[in-house]
PDB file of C-alpha atoms in Angstrom:
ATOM      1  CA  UNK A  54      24.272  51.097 -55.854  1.00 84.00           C
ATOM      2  CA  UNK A  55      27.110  49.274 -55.809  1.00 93.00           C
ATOM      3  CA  UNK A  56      28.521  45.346 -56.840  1.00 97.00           C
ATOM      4  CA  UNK A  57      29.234  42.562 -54.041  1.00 97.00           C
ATOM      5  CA  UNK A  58      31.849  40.488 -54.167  1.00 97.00           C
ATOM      6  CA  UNK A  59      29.634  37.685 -55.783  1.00 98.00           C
ATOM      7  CA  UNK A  60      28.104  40.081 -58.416  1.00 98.00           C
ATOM      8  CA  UNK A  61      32.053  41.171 -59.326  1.00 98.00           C
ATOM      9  CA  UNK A  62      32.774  37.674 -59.806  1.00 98.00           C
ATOM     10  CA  UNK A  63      29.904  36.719 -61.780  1.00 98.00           C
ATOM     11  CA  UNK A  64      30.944  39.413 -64.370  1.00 98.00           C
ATOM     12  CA  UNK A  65      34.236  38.981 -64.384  1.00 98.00           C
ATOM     13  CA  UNK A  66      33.373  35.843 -65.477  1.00 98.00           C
ATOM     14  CA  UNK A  67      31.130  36.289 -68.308  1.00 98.00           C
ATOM     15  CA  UNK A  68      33.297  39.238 -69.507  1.00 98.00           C
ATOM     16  CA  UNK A  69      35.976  36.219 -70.538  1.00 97.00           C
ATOM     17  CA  UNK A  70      33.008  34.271 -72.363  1.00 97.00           C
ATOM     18  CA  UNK A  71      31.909  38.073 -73.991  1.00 97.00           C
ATOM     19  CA  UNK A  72      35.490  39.286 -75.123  1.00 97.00           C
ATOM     20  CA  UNK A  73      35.814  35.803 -77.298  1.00 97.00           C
ATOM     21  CA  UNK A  74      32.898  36.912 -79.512  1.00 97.00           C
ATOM     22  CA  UNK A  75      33.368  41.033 -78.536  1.00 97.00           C
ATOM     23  CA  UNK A  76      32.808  42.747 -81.866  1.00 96.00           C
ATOM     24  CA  UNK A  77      30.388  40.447 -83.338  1.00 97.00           C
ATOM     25  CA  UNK A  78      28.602  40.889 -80.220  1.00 98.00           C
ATOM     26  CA  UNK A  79      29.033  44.471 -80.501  1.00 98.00           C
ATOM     27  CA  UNK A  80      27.464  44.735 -83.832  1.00 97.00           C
ATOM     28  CA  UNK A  81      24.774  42.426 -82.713  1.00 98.00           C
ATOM     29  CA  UNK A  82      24.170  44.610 -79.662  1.00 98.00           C
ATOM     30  CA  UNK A  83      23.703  47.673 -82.120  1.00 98.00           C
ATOM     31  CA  UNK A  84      21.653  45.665 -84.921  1.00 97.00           C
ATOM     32  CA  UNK A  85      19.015  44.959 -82.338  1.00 98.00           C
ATOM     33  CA  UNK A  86      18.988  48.370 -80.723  1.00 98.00           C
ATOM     34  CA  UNK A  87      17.599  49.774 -83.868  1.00 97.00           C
ATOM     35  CA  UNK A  88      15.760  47.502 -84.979  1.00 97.00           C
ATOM     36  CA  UNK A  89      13.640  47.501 -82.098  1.00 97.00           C
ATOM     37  CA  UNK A  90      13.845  50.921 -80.996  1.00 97.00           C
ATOM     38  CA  UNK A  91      14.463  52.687 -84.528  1.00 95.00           C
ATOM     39  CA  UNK A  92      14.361  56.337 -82.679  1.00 96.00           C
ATOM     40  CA  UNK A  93      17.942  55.613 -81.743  1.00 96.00           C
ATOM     41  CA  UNK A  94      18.893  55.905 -84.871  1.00 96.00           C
ATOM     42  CA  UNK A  95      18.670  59.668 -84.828  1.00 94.00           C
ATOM     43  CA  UNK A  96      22.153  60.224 -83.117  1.00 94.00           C
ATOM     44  CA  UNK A  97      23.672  58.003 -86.420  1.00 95.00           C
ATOM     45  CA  UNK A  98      22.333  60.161 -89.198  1.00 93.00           C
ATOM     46  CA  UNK A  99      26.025  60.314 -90.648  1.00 94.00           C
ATOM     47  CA  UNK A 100      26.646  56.526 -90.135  1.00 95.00           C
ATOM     48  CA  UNK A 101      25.553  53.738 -93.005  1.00 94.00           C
ATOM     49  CA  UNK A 102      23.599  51.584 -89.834  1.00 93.00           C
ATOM     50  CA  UNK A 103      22.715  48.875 -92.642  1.00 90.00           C
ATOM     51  CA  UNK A 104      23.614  44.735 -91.362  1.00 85.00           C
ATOM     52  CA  UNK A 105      27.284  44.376 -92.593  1.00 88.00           C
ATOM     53  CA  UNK A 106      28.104  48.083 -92.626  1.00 95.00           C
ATOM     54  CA  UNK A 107      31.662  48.769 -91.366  1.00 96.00           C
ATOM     55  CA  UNK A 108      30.704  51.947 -89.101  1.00 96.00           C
ATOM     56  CA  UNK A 109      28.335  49.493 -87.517  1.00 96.00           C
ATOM     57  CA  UNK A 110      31.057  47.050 -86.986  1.00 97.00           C
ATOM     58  CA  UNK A 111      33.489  49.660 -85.874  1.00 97.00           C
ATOM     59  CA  UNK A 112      31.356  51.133 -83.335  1.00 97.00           C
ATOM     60  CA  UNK A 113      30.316  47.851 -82.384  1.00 97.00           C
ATOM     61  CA  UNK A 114      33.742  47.094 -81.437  1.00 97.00           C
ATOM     62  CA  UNK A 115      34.105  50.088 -79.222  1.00 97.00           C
ATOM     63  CA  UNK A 116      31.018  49.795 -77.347  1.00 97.00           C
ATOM     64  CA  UNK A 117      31.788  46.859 -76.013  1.00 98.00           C
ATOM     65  CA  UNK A 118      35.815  47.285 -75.578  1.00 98.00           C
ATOM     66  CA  UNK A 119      34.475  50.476 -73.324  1.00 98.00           C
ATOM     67  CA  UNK A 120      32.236  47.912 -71.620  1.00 98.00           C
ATOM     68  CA  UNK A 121      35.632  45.437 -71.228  1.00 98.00           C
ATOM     69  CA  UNK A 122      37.346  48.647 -69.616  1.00 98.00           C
ATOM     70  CA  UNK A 123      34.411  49.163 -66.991  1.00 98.00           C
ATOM     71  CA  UNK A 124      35.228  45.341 -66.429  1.00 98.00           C
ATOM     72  CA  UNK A 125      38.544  45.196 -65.921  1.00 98.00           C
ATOM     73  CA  UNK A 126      38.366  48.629 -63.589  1.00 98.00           C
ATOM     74  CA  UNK A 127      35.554  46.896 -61.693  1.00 97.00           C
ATOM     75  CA  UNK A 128      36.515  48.612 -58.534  1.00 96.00           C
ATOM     76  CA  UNK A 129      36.558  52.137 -59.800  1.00 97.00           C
ATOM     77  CA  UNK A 130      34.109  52.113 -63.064  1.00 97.00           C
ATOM     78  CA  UNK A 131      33.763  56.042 -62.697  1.00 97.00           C
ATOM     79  CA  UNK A 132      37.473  56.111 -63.167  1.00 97.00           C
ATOM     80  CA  UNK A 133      37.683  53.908 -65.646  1.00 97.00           C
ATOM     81  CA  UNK A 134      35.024  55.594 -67.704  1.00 97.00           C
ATOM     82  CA  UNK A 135      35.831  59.209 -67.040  1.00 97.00           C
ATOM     83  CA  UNK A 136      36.952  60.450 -70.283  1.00 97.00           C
ATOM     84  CA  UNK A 137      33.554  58.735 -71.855  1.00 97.00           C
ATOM     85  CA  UNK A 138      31.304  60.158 -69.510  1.00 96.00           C
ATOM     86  CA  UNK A 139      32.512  63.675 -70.639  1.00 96.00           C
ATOM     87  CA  UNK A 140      31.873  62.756 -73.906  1.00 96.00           C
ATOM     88  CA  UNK A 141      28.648  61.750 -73.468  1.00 95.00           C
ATOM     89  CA  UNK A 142      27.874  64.896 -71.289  1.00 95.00           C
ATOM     90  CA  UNK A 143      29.519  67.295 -73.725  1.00 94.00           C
ATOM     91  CA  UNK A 144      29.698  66.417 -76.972  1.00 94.00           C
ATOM     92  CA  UNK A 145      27.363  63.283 -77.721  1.00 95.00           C
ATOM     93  CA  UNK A 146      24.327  64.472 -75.335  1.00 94.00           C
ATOM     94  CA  UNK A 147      22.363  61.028 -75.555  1.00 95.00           C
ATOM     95  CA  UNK A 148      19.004  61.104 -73.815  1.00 94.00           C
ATOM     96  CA  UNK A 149      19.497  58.947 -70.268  1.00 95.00           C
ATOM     97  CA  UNK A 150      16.368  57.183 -71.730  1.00 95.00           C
ATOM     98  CA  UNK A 151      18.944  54.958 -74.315  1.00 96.00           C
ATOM     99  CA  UNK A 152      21.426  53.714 -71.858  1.00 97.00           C
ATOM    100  CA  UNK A 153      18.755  51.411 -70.359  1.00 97.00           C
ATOM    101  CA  UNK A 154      17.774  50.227 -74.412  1.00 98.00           C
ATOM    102  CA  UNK A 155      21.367  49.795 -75.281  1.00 98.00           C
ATOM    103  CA  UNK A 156      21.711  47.821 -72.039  1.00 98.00           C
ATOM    104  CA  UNK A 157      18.857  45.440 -72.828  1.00 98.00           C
ATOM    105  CA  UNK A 158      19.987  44.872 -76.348  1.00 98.00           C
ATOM    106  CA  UNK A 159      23.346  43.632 -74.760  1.00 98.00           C
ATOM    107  CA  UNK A 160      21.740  41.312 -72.220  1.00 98.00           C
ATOM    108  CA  UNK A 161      19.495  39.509 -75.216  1.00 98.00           C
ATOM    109  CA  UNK A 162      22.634  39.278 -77.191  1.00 98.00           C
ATOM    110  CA  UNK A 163      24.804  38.280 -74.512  1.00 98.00           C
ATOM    111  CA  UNK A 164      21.652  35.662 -73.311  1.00 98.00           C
ATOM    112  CA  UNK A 165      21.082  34.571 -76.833  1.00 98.00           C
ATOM    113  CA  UNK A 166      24.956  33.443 -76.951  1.00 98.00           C
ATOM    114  CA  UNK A 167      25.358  31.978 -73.573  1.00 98.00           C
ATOM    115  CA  UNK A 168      22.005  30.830 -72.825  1.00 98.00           C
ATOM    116  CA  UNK A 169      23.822  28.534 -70.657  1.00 98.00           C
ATOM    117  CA  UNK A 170      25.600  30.833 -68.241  1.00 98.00           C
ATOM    118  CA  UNK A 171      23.075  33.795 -68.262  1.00 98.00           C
ATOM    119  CA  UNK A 172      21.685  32.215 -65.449  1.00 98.00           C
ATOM    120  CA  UNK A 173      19.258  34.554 -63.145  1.00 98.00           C
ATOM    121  CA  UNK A 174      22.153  35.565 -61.054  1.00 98.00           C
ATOM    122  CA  UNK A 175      24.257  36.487 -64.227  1.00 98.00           C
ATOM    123  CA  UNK A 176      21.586  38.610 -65.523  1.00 98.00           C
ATOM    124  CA  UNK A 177      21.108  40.393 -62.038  1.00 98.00           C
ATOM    125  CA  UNK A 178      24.567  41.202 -61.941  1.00 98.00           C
ATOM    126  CA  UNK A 179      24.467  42.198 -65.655  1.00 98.00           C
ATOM    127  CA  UNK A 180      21.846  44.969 -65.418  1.00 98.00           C
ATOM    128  CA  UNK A 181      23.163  46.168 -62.130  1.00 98.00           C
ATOM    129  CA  UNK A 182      26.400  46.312 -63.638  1.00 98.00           C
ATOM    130  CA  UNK A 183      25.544  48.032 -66.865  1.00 98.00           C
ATOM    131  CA  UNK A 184      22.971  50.301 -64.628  1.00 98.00           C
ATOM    132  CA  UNK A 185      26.067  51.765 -63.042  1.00 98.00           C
ATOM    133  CA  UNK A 186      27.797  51.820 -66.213  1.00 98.00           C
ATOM    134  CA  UNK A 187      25.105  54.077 -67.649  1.00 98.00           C
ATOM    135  CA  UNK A 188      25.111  56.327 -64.646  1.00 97.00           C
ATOM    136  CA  UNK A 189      28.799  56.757 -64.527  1.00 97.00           C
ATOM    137  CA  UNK A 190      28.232  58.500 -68.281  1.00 97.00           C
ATOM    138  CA  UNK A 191      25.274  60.060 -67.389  1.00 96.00           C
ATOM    139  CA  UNK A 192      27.068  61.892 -64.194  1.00 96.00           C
ATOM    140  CA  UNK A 193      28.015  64.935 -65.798  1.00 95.00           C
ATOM    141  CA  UNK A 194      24.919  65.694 -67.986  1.00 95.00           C
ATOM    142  CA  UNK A 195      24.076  68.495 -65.390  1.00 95.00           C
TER     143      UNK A 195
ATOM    144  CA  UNK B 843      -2.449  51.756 -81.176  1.00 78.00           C
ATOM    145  CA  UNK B 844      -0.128  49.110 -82.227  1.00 88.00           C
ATOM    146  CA  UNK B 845      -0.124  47.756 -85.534  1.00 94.00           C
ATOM    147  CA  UNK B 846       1.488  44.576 -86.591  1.00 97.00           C
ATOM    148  CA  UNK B 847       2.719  43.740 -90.262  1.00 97.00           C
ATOM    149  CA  UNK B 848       1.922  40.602 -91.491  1.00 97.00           C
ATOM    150  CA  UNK B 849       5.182  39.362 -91.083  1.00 97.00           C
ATOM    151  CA  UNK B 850       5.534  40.364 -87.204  1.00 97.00           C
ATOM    152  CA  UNK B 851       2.437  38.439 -86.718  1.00 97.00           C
ATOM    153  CA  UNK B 852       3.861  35.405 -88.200  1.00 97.00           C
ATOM    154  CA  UNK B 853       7.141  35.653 -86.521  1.00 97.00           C
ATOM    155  CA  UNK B 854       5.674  36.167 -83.398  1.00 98.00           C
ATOM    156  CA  UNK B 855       2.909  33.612 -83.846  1.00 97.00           C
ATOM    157  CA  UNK B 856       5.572  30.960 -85.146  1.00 96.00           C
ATOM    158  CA  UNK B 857       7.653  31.530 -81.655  1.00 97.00           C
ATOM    159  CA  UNK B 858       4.643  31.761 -79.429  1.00 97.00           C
ATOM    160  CA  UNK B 859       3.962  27.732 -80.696  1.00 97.00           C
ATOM    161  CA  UNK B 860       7.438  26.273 -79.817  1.00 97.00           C
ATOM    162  CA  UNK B 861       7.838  28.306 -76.365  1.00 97.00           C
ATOM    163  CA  UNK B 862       6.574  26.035 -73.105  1.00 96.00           C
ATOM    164  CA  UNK B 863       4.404  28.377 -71.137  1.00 96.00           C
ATOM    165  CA  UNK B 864       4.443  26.599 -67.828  1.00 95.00           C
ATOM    166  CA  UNK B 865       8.450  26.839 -67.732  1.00 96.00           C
ATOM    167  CA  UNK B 866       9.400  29.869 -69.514  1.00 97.00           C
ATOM    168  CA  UNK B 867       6.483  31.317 -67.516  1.00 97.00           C
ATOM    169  CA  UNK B 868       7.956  30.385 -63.747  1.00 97.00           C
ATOM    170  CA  UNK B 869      11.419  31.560 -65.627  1.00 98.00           C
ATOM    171  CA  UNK B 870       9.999  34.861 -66.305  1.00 98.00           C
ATOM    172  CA  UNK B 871       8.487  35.934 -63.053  1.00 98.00           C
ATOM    173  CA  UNK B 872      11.217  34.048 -61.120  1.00 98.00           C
ATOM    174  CA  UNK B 873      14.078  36.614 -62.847  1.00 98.00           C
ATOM    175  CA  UNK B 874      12.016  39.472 -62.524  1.00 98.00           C
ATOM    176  CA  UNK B 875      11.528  38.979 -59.046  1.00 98.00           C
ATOM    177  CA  UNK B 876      15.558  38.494 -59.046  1.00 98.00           C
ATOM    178  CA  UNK B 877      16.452  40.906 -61.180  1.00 97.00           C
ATOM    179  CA  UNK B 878      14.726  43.840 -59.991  1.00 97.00           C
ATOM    180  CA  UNK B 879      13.952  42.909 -56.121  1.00 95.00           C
ATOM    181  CA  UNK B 880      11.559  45.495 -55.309  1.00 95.00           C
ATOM    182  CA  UNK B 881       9.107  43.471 -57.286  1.00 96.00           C
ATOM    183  CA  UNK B 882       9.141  41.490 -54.510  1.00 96.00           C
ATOM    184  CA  UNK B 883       6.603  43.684 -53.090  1.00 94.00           C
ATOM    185  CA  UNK B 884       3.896  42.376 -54.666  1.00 94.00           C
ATOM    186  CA  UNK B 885       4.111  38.674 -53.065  1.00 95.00           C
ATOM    187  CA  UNK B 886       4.663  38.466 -49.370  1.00 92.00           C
ATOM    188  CA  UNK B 887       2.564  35.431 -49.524  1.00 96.00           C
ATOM    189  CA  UNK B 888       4.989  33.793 -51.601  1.00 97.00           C
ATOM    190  CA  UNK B 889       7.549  32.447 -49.007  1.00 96.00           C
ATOM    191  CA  UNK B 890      11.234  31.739 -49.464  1.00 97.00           C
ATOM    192  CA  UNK B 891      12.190  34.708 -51.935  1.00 97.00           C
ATOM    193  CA  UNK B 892      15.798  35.111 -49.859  1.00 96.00           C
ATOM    194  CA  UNK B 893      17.930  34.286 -52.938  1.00 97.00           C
ATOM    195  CA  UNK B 894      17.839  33.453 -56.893  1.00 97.00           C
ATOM    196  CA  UNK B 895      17.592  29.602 -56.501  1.00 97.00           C
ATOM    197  CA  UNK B 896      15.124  29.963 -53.545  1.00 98.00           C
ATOM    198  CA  UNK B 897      13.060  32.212 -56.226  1.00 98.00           C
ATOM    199  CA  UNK B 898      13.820  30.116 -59.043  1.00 98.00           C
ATOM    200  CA  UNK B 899      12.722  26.933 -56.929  1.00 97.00           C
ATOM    201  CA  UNK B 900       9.715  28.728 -55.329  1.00 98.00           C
ATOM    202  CA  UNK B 901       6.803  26.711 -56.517  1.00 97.00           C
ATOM    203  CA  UNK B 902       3.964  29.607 -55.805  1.00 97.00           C
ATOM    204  CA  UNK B 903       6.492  31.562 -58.158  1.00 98.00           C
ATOM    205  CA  UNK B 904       6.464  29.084 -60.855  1.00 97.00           C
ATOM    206  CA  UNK B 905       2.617  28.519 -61.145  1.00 97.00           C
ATOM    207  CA  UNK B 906       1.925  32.373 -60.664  1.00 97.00           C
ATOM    208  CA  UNK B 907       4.025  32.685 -63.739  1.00 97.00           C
ATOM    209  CA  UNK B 908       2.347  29.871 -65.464  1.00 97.00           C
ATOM    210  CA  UNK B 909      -0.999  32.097 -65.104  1.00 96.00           C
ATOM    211  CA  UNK B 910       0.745  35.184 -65.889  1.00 96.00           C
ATOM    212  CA  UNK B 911       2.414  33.881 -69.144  1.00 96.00           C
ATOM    213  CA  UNK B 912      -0.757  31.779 -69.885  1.00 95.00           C
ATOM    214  CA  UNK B 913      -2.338  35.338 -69.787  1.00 93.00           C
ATOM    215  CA  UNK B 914      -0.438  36.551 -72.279  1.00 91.00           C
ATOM    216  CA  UNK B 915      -1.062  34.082 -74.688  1.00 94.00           C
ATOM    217  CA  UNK B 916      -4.284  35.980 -75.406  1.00 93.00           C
ATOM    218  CA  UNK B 917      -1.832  38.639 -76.388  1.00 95.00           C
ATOM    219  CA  UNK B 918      -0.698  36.825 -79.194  1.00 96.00           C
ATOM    220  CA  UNK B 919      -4.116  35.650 -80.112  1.00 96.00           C
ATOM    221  CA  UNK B 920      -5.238  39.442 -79.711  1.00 96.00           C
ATOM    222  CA  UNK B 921      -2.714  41.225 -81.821  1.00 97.00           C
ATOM    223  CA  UNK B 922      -5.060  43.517 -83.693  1.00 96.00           C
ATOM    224  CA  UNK B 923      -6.703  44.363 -80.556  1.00 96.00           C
ATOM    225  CA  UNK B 924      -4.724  44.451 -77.261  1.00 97.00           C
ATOM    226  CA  UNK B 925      -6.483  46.989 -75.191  1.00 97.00           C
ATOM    227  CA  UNK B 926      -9.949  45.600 -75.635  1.00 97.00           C
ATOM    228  CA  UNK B 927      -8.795  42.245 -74.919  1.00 96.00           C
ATOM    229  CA  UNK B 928      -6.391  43.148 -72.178  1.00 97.00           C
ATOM    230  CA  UNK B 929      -9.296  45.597 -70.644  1.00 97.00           C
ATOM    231  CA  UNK B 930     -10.436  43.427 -67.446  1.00 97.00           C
ATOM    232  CA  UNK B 931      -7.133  42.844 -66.682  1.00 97.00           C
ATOM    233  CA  UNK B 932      -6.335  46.189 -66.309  1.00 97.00           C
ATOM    234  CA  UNK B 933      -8.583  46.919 -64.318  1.00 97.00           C
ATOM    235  CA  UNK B 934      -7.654  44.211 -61.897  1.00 97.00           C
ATOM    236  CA  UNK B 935      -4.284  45.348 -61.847  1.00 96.00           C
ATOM    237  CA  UNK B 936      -5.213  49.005 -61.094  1.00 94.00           C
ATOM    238  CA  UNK B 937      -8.269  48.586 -58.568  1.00 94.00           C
ATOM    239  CA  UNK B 938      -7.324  45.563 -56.718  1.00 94.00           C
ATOM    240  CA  UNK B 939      -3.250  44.554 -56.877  1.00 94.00           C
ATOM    241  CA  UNK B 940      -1.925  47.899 -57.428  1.00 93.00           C
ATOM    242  CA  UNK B 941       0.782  47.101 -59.936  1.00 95.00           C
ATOM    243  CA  UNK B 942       2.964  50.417 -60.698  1.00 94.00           C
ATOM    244  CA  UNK B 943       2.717  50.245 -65.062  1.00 95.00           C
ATOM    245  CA  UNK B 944       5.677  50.491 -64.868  1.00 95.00           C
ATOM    246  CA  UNK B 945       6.227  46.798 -63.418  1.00 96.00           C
ATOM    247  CA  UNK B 946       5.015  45.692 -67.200  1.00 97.00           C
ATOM    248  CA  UNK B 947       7.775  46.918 -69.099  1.00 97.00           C
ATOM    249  CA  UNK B 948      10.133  45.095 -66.804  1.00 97.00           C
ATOM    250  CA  UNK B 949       8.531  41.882 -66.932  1.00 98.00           C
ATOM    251  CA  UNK B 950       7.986  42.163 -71.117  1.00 97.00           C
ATOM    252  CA  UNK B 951      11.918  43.111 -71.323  1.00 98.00           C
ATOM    253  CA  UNK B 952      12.602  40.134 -69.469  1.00 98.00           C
ATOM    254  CA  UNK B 953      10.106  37.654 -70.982  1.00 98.00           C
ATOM    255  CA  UNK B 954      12.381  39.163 -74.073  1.00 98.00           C
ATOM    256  CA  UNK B 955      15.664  37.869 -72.309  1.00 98.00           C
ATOM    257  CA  UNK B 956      14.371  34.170 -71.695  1.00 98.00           C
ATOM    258  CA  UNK B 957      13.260  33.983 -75.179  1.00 97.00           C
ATOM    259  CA  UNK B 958      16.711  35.053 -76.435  1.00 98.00           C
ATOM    260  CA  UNK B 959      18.251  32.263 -73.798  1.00 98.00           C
ATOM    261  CA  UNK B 960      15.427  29.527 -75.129  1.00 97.00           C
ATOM    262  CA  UNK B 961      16.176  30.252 -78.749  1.00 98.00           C
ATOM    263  CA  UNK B 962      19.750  31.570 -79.251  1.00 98.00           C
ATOM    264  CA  UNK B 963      20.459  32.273 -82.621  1.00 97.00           C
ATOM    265  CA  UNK B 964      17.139  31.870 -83.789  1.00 98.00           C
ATOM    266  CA  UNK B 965      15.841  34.945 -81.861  1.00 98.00           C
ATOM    267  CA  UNK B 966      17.402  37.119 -84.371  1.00 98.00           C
ATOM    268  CA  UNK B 967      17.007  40.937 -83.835  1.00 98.00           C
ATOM    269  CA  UNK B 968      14.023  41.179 -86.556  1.00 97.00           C
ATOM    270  CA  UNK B 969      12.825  38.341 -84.074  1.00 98.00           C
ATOM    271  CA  UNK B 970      13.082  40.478 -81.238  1.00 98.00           C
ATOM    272  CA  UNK B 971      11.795  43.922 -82.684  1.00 98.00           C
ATOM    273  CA  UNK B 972       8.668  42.072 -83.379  1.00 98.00           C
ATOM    274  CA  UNK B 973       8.303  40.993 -79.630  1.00 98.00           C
ATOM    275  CA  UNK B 974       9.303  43.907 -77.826  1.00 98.00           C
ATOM    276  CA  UNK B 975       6.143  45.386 -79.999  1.00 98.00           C
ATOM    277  CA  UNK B 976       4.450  43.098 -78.448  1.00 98.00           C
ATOM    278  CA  UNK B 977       5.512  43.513 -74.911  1.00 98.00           C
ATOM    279  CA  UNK B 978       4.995  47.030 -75.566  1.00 97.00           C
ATOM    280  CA  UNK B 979       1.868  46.541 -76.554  1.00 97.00           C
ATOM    281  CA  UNK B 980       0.649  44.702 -73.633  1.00 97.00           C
ATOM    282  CA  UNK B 981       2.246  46.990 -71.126  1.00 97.00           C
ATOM    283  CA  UNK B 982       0.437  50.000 -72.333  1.00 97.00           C
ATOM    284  CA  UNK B 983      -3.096  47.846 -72.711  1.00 97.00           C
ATOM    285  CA  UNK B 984      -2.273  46.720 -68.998  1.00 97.00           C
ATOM    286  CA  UNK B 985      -2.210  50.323 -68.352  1.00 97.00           C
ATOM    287  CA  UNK B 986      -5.047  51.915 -70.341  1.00 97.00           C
ATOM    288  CA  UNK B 987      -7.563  51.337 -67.540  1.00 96.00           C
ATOM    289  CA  UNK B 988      -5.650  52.696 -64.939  1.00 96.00           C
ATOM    290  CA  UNK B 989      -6.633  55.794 -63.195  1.00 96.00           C
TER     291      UNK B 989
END
């Protein structure tokens, strides 16, 4: 799988609407994830994951800066992401199964912001995008 | 079996009323069938599916996902009892279309998505958590008579 031309542009694009709002976004990304899917919560049993709490916020904020860096390396994501994707293969061991959760939560945040430019084709090239994100960390899991 | 608080019910229930089925229906459908392509399977009879606006536009895609969103009004009315109501259904979608389950949870995540983009702020995450019960919900009834 890999982005056209169009589907680079379209990103590229919404990435400069997302990085104006990119930690409150962030947070809002994470608030939803467990909310709606409160088993994720079991890889945060040393954060404080309540609305306002500052690890949220934090890790909020570097969710989606790691997102901006897949962005801005749109031609070589896997390079871009390489140090992460160990991390997630070594140390943080998240179950493939949350990528695709975290990714969703990020599209309905990102769609409930910019209702106006996540147009059909934004949101195709979103969750392609983001697919391929979540593969590049996955890579190394075995 | 799903169980809905009180307050899920209401939430939903209180979005369900402001949402316009016949649009946000042909919305729904329309992005799945962009979004994820290989849905596209189901509906060679549907014409012009060769890019997002020609899906979008497509007006057998629009008033299939009037029915299909129509449909799932009974969802809301059914809360307490999803698989019993969603039962028939099922069945069609085993015996005769020969929808993969797995097809549900993509068009409930992105029914989710167009109610984000139709209410913004207002679909808050406690908003959300609520319907993606529900979407859950009426994947897995879609699927209970499948075998």
């Amino acid at each position: 799988m890999s982005l056209t031309k169009t589907e680079r542009a379209i990103i590229v694009s919404m990435w400069g609407k997302i990085s104006t709002q990119a930690d409150a976004i962030g947070t809002e990304t994470l608030e939803r994830l467990f909310l709606s899917y409160p088993q994720t919560k079991t890889y945060f049993p040393h954060f404080d994951l309540h609305a306002g709490s500052a690890q949220l916020r934090a890790h909020g904020s570097k969710v989606v800066a790691a997102v901006g860096d897949a962005v801005k390396s749109i031609d070589n994501i896997a390079g871009a992401l390489a140090r992460l994707s160990e991390l997630h293969a070594y140390i943080l061991r998240v179950d493939p199964v949350n990528f695709k959760l975290l990714s969703h939560c990020l599209l309905v945040t990102v769609a409930a912001r910019f209702p106006a430019d996540f147009t059909a084709e934004a949101h195709a090239a979103w969750d392609k995008f983001l697919s391929i994100v979540s593969s590049v960390l996955t890579e190394k899991y075995r | 079996m799903v169980h809905f608080t009180a307050e899920e019910k209401s939430t939903i229930l209180s979005l369900w009323g402001k949402v316009n089925v016949e649009e946000a229906g042909g919305e729904a459908l329309g992005r799945l069938l962009v979004v994820y392509p290989w849905t596209q399977r189901f509906f060679d009879s549907f014409g012009n599916l060769s890019s997002a606006s020609a899906i979008m536009g497509n007006p057998k895609v629009k008033a299939h996902g009037k029915k299909v969103l129509t449909s799932f009004g009974e969802a809301v009315k059914n809360m307490d009892n999803l698989k019993p109501a969603f039962a028939k259904l099922s069945e069609l979608h085993c015996d005769k279309l020969h929808v993969d389950p797995e097809n549900f949870k993509l068009l409930g995540n992105v029914m989710v998505i167009i109610l984000a983009t139709h209410f913004g702020k207002e679909f808050t995450p406690d908003v959300q958590a609520a319907w993606q019960k529900l979407v859950s919900g009426v994947a897995t009834a879609l699927a209970h008579k499948y075998h």
